Amino acid sequence: EKGGYDWFMLKEIEEQPEAIAATLLGRLTDSGEIMLDEVRLSDQDLRDVDKVFIVSCGTSYHAGLVAKYAIEHWTRIPCEVELASEFRYRDPVLDRSTLVIVISQSGETMDTLMALRHAKEQKARVLAICNTNGSTIPRESDAVLYTHGGPEIAVASTKAFLTQVVACYLIGLHLAQVRGIKYADEVAAVVDQLQEVPGKLRALLDRIEPVRQLARELKSAPTVLFIGRHVGYPVALEGALKLKELAYVHAEGFAAGELKHGPIAVIDQGTPVICVVPSSAGRGMLHDKVVSNIQEVRARGARTIVIAEEGDQAVLPYADEVIYVPRTPTLLAPLVTTVPLQVLAAEIAAARGHDVDQPRNLAKSVTVE
Ligand code: F6R
């Protein structure tokens, strides 16, 4: 049932192009409209929204962190992202015009469920993004958008993450369209670009072998750092989480611009630093800033492993290794840049002799608070 793979996780990583295609299926029209009638929130409800909260845990929280950049940019509605276990206990400001998006692969995560109940008590509208049909979280929510990613067996979340990001983007684009925002052209372009992602992922996965090789080289590193900016920052957090949970290696993700405010002190001779580099098109400044952050860590002795888009020559002078990914617009980049980090974590774990699908101390669905 692992379809020839040693681990479910590797199979699920490979399934990501199809999983994303399934999330998009039937939800985009030829004219670039987002069709989310199934969500059961009226256009009027959506026009009334003046604040969005995204609430979730772990990898699903990282999907929310990515989505914030896109939702605020497209809709101009303030969007906060919060860990479910924190949200519930700090008396957040919620009312009828707040849209709370809860994200959960399993639909059974107790922290997220308690946050959802709290939001409903405060009269907020709750929309669930979920991968598991008929589970508790979508049942208790006002509305649901299923990711349709197919069953995820490995404890570490992979295809669920990418499909959650896509589902959040569909909601953001839909909100933008319903509210008639000024970025109509941009929204139409994003709809086209989203449909190109599965093909790009296929191409990336077809030449992932060098990442496996790199994993074998990194298998004894006692600590691995990840840096990124903008949407690359949550990708760095996700890369670090995967490595911690699977390889039991100390790993941390940082906003690249924060390094000089403290974390750069931990960099030692040979410390691997995985650098997630944004596209040089569009937000070019962002790209150059990350390149100078790579330069800074390398000057302190880091071994720099750079994830950059194809054709990016600017990173070469500062990269000990480069993993090229297909060119993708900035906001969609996490859908490709996350994938080598998933593979890296799984392969380091395997090289260290761990059970990739069932890491110690963890369960697939966390039904206690
Ligand atoms: C990490 C991982 C966990 C889950 C988290 C939320 O790989 O799988 O961090 O993302 O426990 O689970 P769901 O999405 O089922 O609510």
Short mmCIF file of C-alpha atoms and ligand atoms in Angstrom, two decimals:
data_model
loop_
_atom_site.label_atom_id
_atom_site.label_comp_id
_atom_site.label_asym_id
_atom_site.label_seq_id
_atom_site.Cartn_x
_atom_site.Cartn_y
_atom_site.Cartn_z
CA GLU A 1 0.00 0.00 0.00
CA LYS A 2 3.07 2.24 0.19
CA GLY A 3 3.14 2.02 -3.60
CA GLY A 4 6.80 0.99 -3.80
CA TYR A 5 8.04 3.67 -1.36
CA ASP A 6 9.85 2.83 1.86
CA TRP A 7 7.68 5.25 3.78
CA PHE A 8 4.18 6.68 3.48
CA MET A 9 5.70 10.11 3.92
CA LEU A 10 7.74 9.76 0.71
CA LYS A 11 4.64 8.56 -1.12
CA GLU A 12 2.64 11.51 0.20
CA ILE A 13 5.38 13.94 -0.84
CA GLU A 14 5.19 12.48 -4.35
CA GLU A 15 1.41 12.82 -4.37
CA GLN A 16 1.55 16.58 -3.87
CA PRO A 17 1.00 17.60 -7.51
CA GLU A 18 -2.21 15.54 -7.65
CA ALA A 19 -3.27 16.69 -4.19
CA ILE A 20 -3.05 20.35 -5.21
CA ALA A 21 -4.86 19.65 -8.47
CA ALA A 22 -7.63 18.03 -6.39
CA THR A 23 -7.90 21.08 -4.13
CA LEU A 24 -8.35 23.28 -7.20
CA LEU A 25 -10.68 20.94 -9.05
CA GLY A 26 -14.09 22.42 -9.80
CA ARG A 27 -13.31 25.61 -7.91
CA LEU A 28 -12.00 27.80 -10.72
CA THR A 29 -13.97 28.86 -13.77
CA ASP A 30 -12.47 29.49 -17.20
CA SER A 31 -13.04 33.19 -16.70
CA GLY A 32 -10.92 33.19 -13.55
CA GLU A 33 -13.73 33.24 -10.97
CA ILE A 34 -13.40 31.34 -7.72
CA MET A 35 -16.44 29.07 -7.19
CA LEU A 36 -16.90 28.33 -3.50
CA ASP A 37 -20.68 27.88 -3.29
CA GLU A 38 -20.08 24.76 -1.21
CA VAL A 39 -18.68 26.95 1.57
CA ARG A 40 -22.18 28.22 2.38
CA LEU A 41 -21.20 31.76 3.37
CA SER A 42 -23.25 34.31 1.48
CA ASP A 43 -21.59 37.08 -0.48
CA GLN A 44 -23.15 39.48 2.00
CA ASP A 45 -21.54 37.61 4.91
CA LEU A 46 -18.20 37.89 3.13
CA ARG A 47 -18.64 41.59 2.40
CA ASP A 48 -19.29 42.20 6.10
CA VAL A 49 -16.01 40.64 7.21
CA ASP A 50 -13.70 43.25 8.71
CA LYS A 51 -11.16 40.99 10.38
CA VAL A 52 -9.79 37.53 9.70
CA PHE A 53 -8.20 35.22 12.26
CA ILE A 54 -6.51 32.01 11.19
CA VAL A 55 -6.23 29.57 14.06
CA SER A 56 -4.47 26.19 13.98
CA CYS A 57 -1.56 24.11 15.30
CA GLY A 58 1.81 22.85 14.08
CA THR A 59 2.16 22.56 10.35
CA SER A 60 -1.42 23.80 9.88
CA TYR A 61 -0.37 26.95 11.76
CA HIS A 62 2.49 27.42 9.31
CA ALA A 63 -0.02 27.19 6.43
CA GLY A 64 -1.92 30.02 8.11
CA LEU A 65 1.24 32.10 8.46
CA VAL A 66 1.85 31.76 4.72
CA ALA A 67 -1.77 32.61 3.90
CA LYS A 68 -1.71 35.84 5.89
CA TYR A 69 0.62 37.47 3.35
CA ALA A 70 -1.70 36.63 0.47
CA ILE A 71 -5.02 37.34 2.20
CA GLU A 72 -4.00 40.78 3.45
CA HIS A 73 -2.46 41.67 0.10
CA TRP A 74 -5.47 40.61 -1.98
CA THR A 75 -8.31 41.63 0.32
CA ARG A 76 -6.85 44.49 2.42
CA ILE A 77 -8.65 42.93 5.41
CA PRO A 78 -6.47 42.65 8.53
CA CYS A 79 -5.56 39.00 9.13
CA GLU A 80 -4.02 37.58 12.29
CA VAL A 81 -2.65 34.09 12.63
CA GLU A 82 -2.54 32.41 15.98
CA LEU A 83 -1.76 29.08 17.60
CA ALA A 84 -5.02 27.52 18.72
CA SER A 85 -3.66 26.76 22.18
CA GLU A 86 -2.87 30.48 22.71
CA PHE A 87 -5.91 31.99 21.00
CA ARG A 88 -8.37 30.24 23.26
CA TYR A 89 -6.89 31.58 26.48
CA ARG A 90 -6.21 35.22 25.79
CA ASP A 91 -9.64 36.75 25.21
CA PRO A 92 -9.26 37.72 21.53
CA VAL A 93 -11.50 40.48 20.14
CA LEU A 94 -14.19 38.73 18.09
CA ASP A 95 -17.65 39.59 16.87
CA ARG A 96 -20.15 38.90 14.09
CA SER A 97 -17.97 40.50 11.43
CA THR A 98 -14.90 38.44 12.30
CA LEU A 99 -14.13 35.49 10.07
CA VAL A 100 -12.24 32.79 11.94
CA ILE A 101 -10.58 30.27 9.65
CA VAL A 102 -9.61 27.10 11.51
CA ILE A 103 -7.20 24.81 9.66
CA SER A 104 -6.91 21.14 10.54
CA GLN A 105 -5.84 18.15 8.47
CA SER A 106 -7.43 15.64 10.83
CA GLY A 107 -10.40 17.74 11.89
CA GLU A 108 -9.98 16.31 15.40
CA THR A 109 -7.24 18.44 16.98
CA MET A 110 -8.54 19.34 20.44
CA ASP A 111 -6.72 22.69 20.73
CA THR A 112 -8.22 23.82 17.42
CA LEU A 113 -11.67 22.51 18.34
CA MET A 114 -11.66 24.44 21.63
CA ALA A 115 -10.59 27.61 19.80
CA LEU A 116 -13.42 27.09 17.31
CA ARG A 117 -15.97 26.72 20.11
CA HIS A 118 -14.67 29.85 21.77
CA ALA A 119 -14.96 31.81 18.50
CA LYS A 120 -18.53 30.61 18.01
CA GLU A 121 -19.48 31.64 21.53
CA GLN A 122 -18.27 35.13 20.65
CA LYS A 123 -20.53 35.08 17.53
CA ALA A 124 -17.69 35.02 15.01
CA ARG A 125 -18.25 33.12 11.76
CA VAL A 126 -16.10 30.01 11.61
CA LEU A 127 -14.86 28.50 8.37
CA ALA A 128 -12.94 25.21 8.56
CA ILE A 129 -10.26 24.11 6.13
CA CYS A 130 -10.04 20.40 6.60
CA ASN A 131 -8.84 17.24 4.88
CA THR A 132 -11.04 14.71 6.68
CA ASN A 133 -14.65 14.50 5.62
CA GLY A 134 -17.21 14.49 8.39
CA SER A 135 -14.69 15.05 11.20
CA THR A 136 -15.57 17.09 14.29
CA ILE A 137 -14.05 20.46 13.34
CA PRO A 138 -15.95 20.88 10.05
CA ARG A 139 -19.11 19.52 11.69
CA GLU A 140 -19.03 22.23 14.33
CA SER A 141 -18.03 25.05 11.97
CA ASP A 142 -20.43 27.36 10.12
CA ALA A 143 -18.80 26.50 6.82
CA VAL A 144 -16.13 24.19 5.43
CA LEU A 145 -13.74 24.01 2.52
CA TYR A 146 -12.33 20.52 2.15
CA THR A 147 -8.79 20.25 0.81
CA HIS A 148 -9.45 16.87 -0.92
CA GLY A 149 -5.77 15.95 -0.50
CA GLY A 150 -6.55 12.26 0.10
CA PRO A 151 -5.64 10.33 3.25
CA GLU A 152 -2.42 11.34 4.96
CA ILE A 153 -0.97 8.40 6.89
CA ALA A 154 2.52 9.57 7.88
CA VAL A 155 2.49 11.52 11.14
CA ALA A 156 4.42 14.38 9.56
CA SER A 157 2.15 16.53 7.46
CA THR A 158 3.22 17.16 3.85
CA LYS A 159 0.53 17.18 1.19
CA ALA A 160 -1.95 18.46 3.75
CA PHE A 161 0.22 21.56 4.23
CA LEU A 162 0.38 22.44 0.54
CA THR A 163 -3.34 21.87 0.04
CA GLN A 164 -4.12 24.00 3.11
CA VAL A 165 -2.15 26.87 1.63
CA VAL A 166 -4.02 26.47 -1.67
CA ALA A 167 -7.39 26.33 0.13
CA CYS A 168 -6.56 29.51 2.07
CA TYR A 169 -5.58 31.18 -1.19
CA LEU A 170 -8.92 30.21 -2.77
CA ILE A 171 -10.70 31.83 0.17
CA GLY A 172 -8.53 34.93 -0.08
CA LEU A 173 -9.14 35.27 -3.81
CA HIS A 174 -12.86 34.65 -3.37
CA LEU A 175 -13.06 37.30 -0.63
CA ALA A 176 -11.19 39.71 -2.89
CA GLN A 177 -13.56 39.04 -5.82
CA VAL A 178 -16.74 39.29 -3.77
CA ARG A 179 -15.58 42.57 -2.26
CA GLY A 180 -14.53 43.96 -5.64
CA ILE A 181 -10.97 44.91 -4.80
CA LYS A 182 -8.64 46.87 -6.97
CA TYR A 183 -6.37 43.95 -7.79
CA ALA A 184 -8.79 42.25 -10.20
CA ASP A 185 -6.07 41.72 -12.85
CA GLU A 186 -3.71 40.35 -10.30
CA VAL A 187 -6.35 37.91 -9.02
CA ALA A 188 -6.94 36.60 -12.54
CA ALA A 189 -3.19 36.12 -12.99
CA VAL A 190 -2.92 34.22 -9.70
CA VAL A 191 -5.71 31.88 -10.79
CA ASP A 192 -3.63 30.97 -13.86
CA GLN A 193 -0.45 30.63 -11.83
CA LEU A 194 -2.13 28.32 -9.29
CA GLN A 195 -3.06 25.95 -12.09
CA GLU A 196 0.57 25.75 -13.14
CA VAL A 197 1.76 24.66 -9.70
CA PRO A 198 1.07 20.90 -10.05
CA GLY A 199 3.23 20.75 -13.21
CA LYS A 200 6.02 22.68 -11.53
CA LEU A 201 5.94 20.35 -8.54
CA ARG A 202 6.11 17.33 -10.82
CA ALA A 203 9.22 18.76 -12.47
CA LEU A 204 10.77 19.50 -9.08
CA LEU A 205 10.06 16.00 -7.73
CA ASP A 206 11.48 14.39 -10.85
CA ARG A 207 14.89 15.79 -10.00
CA ILE A 208 14.93 15.67 -6.23
CA GLU A 209 17.81 13.14 -6.03
CA PRO A 210 20.51 15.71 -5.09
CA VAL A 211 18.46 16.56 -1.99
CA ARG A 212 18.65 12.93 -0.88
CA GLN A 213 22.40 13.03 -1.40
CA LEU A 214 22.65 16.19 0.67
CA ALA A 215 20.59 14.59 3.45
CA ARG A 216 23.18 11.84 3.79
CA GLU A 217 25.88 14.51 4.18
CA LEU A 218 23.91 16.37 6.83
CA LYS A 219 22.89 13.35 8.84
CA SER A 220 25.30 14.01 11.73
CA ALA A 221 24.78 17.75 12.06
CA PRO A 222 23.81 18.47 15.69
CA THR A 223 21.82 21.58 14.75
CA VAL A 224 20.36 22.95 11.53
CA LEU A 225 19.05 26.48 11.05
CA PHE A 226 16.54 27.71 8.49
CA ILE A 227 16.12 31.31 7.38
CA GLY A 228 13.64 33.10 5.14
CA ARG A 229 11.79 36.37 4.70
CA HIS A 230 8.17 37.19 3.83
CA VAL A 231 6.42 33.91 2.89
CA GLY A 232 9.84 32.26 3.06
CA TYR A 233 9.83 32.80 6.83
CA PRO A 234 6.97 30.36 7.57
CA VAL A 235 8.62 27.98 5.09
CA ALA A 236 11.76 28.16 7.26
CA LEU A 237 9.66 27.42 10.36
CA GLU A 238 8.07 24.46 8.60
CA GLY A 239 11.43 23.09 7.44
CA ALA A 240 12.72 23.26 11.02
CA LEU A 241 9.59 21.60 12.44
CA LYS A 242 9.87 18.71 9.99
CA LEU A 243 13.51 18.15 10.87
CA LYS A 244 12.86 18.26 14.62
CA GLU A 245 9.95 15.88 14.56
CA LEU A 246 11.46 13.31 12.18
CA ALA A 247 15.21 13.40 12.73
CA TYR A 248 15.19 14.48 16.42
CA VAL A 249 17.76 17.09 15.49
CA HIS A 250 17.74 20.54 16.98
CA ALA A 251 16.46 22.87 14.28
CA GLU A 252 15.16 26.42 14.29
CA GLY A 253 13.61 28.70 11.72
CA PHE A 254 14.31 32.44 11.77
CA ALA A 255 13.16 35.50 9.93
CA ALA A 256 16.37 36.26 8.03
CA GLY A 257 16.24 39.93 9.05
CA GLU A 258 16.17 39.00 12.75
CA LEU A 259 19.50 37.16 12.68
CA LYS A 260 21.53 40.22 13.51
CA HIS A 261 19.30 40.88 16.53
CA GLY A 262 20.59 37.79 18.29
CA PRO A 263 20.37 34.40 16.62
CA ILE A 264 23.45 34.91 14.45
CA ALA A 265 25.51 34.32 17.60
CA VAL A 266 24.72 30.60 17.51
CA ILE A 267 26.33 30.15 14.11
CA ASP A 268 29.54 28.21 14.34
CA GLN A 269 32.05 26.79 11.87
CA GLY A 270 30.11 24.41 9.61
CA THR A 271 26.61 24.99 11.06
CA PRO A 272 24.22 24.16 8.21
CA VAL A 273 21.92 27.07 7.40
CA ILE A 274 19.15 26.40 4.90
CA CYS A 275 18.27 29.67 3.18
CA VAL A 276 14.93 30.11 1.43
CA VAL A 277 15.43 32.75 -1.25
CA PRO A 278 12.51 34.62 -2.83
CA SER A 279 12.13 35.23 -6.53
CA SER A 280 14.21 38.06 -7.93
CA ALA A 281 11.25 39.08 -10.11
CA GLY A 282 8.62 41.40 -8.65
CA ARG A 283 9.81 42.04 -5.12
CA GLY A 284 13.47 42.28 -6.10
CA MET A 285 14.48 44.09 -2.93
CA LEU A 286 13.37 41.14 -0.86
CA HIS A 287 15.60 38.86 -2.89
CA ASP A 288 18.65 41.07 -2.44
CA LYS A 289 18.06 41.34 1.30
CA VAL A 290 18.03 37.56 1.68
CA VAL A 291 21.18 37.25 -0.42
CA SER A 292 22.95 39.65 1.92
CA ASN A 293 21.70 37.64 4.92
CA ILE A 294 23.24 34.53 3.34
CA GLN A 295 26.48 36.44 2.96
CA GLU A 296 26.35 37.39 6.67
CA VAL A 297 25.89 33.83 7.95
CA ARG A 298 28.55 32.50 5.62
CA ALA A 299 31.03 35.08 6.90
CA ARG A 300 30.42 33.55 10.38
CA GLY A 301 31.33 30.08 9.13
CA ALA A 302 27.90 28.67 8.22
CA ARG A 303 27.57 26.00 5.57
CA THR A 304 24.93 27.62 3.37
CA ILE A 305 22.37 25.49 1.58
CA VAL A 306 20.34 27.74 -0.64
CA ILE A 307 16.86 27.08 -2.05
CA ALA A 308 16.50 29.47 -5.00
CA GLU A 309 14.58 29.72 -8.23
CA GLU A 310 16.07 28.39 -11.44
CA GLY A 311 18.36 30.86 -13.11
CA ASP A 312 19.19 32.76 -9.91
CA GLN A 313 22.94 33.33 -10.32
CA ALA A 314 23.19 35.96 -7.60
CA VAL A 315 23.21 33.34 -4.85
CA LEU A 316 26.11 31.34 -6.28
CA PRO A 317 29.01 33.24 -4.68
CA TYR A 318 27.58 32.64 -1.18
CA ALA A 319 26.11 29.15 -1.52
CA ASP A 320 27.90 25.96 -0.54
CA GLU A 321 25.01 24.10 -2.14
CA VAL A 322 22.11 25.30 -4.27
CA ILE A 323 18.81 23.51 -4.71
CA TYR A 324 17.00 25.08 -7.63
CA VAL A 325 13.20 25.10 -7.75
CA PRO A 326 10.93 26.13 -10.64
CA ARG A 327 10.30 29.87 -11.02
CA THR A 328 7.10 30.77 -9.18
CA PRO A 329 5.57 34.14 -8.22
CA THR A 330 6.49 35.19 -4.68
CA LEU A 331 3.17 34.45 -2.98
CA LEU A 332 2.97 30.97 -4.50
CA ALA A 333 6.63 30.14 -3.86
CA PRO A 334 5.97 28.23 -0.59
CA LEU A 335 4.15 25.62 -2.68
CA VAL A 336 7.49 24.69 -4.26
CA THR A 337 10.16 25.75 -1.74
CA THR A 338 8.67 23.62 1.07
CA VAL A 339 9.09 20.40 -0.90
CA PRO A 340 12.90 20.04 -0.76
CA LEU A 341 12.71 20.72 3.00
CA GLN A 342 10.21 17.87 3.44
CA VAL A 343 12.47 15.52 1.49
CA LEU A 344 15.53 16.66 3.42
CA ALA A 345 13.87 15.97 6.80
CA ALA A 346 12.55 12.55 5.75
CA GLU A 347 15.89 11.47 4.31
CA ILE A 348 17.94 12.72 7.28
CA ALA A 349 15.57 10.80 9.56
CA ALA A 350 15.92 7.66 7.45
CA ALA A 351 19.71 8.03 7.34
CA ARG A 352 19.71 8.26 11.14
CA GLY A 353 17.72 5.03 11.31
CA HIS A 354 14.41 6.47 12.52
CA ASP A 355 10.89 5.43 11.67
CA VAL A 356 9.96 8.21 9.24
CA ASP A 357 6.21 7.59 9.43
CA GLN A 358 5.92 7.18 13.19
CA PRO A 359 8.28 9.56 15.00
CA ARG A 360 8.69 9.02 18.71
CA ASN A 361 6.37 10.87 21.12
CA LEU A 362 3.97 11.98 18.37
CA ALA A 363 0.50 11.00 17.18
CA LYS A 364 -1.25 11.77 13.91
CA SER A 365 -4.16 13.43 15.56
CA VAL A 366 -3.80 15.16 18.90
CA THR A 367 -7.12 14.80 20.67
CA VAL A 368 -6.02 16.14 24.04
CA GLU A 369 -5.58 19.80 24.96
C1 F6R B 1 3.64 18.25 11.81
C2 F6R B 1 2.26 17.88 12.09
C3 F6R B 1 1.53 18.56 13.21
C4 F6R B 1 0.09 18.89 12.80
C5 F6R B 1 -0.69 19.49 13.98
C6 F6R B 1 -2.09 19.91 13.57
O1 F6R B 1 4.15 17.57 10.72
O2 F6R B 1 1.72 17.03 11.43
O3 F6R B 1 2.22 19.72 13.61
O4 F6R B 1 0.14 19.78 11.72
O5 F6R B 1 -0.75 18.55 15.01
O6 F6R B 1 -2.83 18.82 13.11
P1 F6R B 1 -4.18 19.03 12.32
O7 F6R B 1 -3.87 19.73 11.06
O8 F6R B 1 -4.71 17.64 12.09
O9 F6R B 1 -5.08 19.85 13.19
#
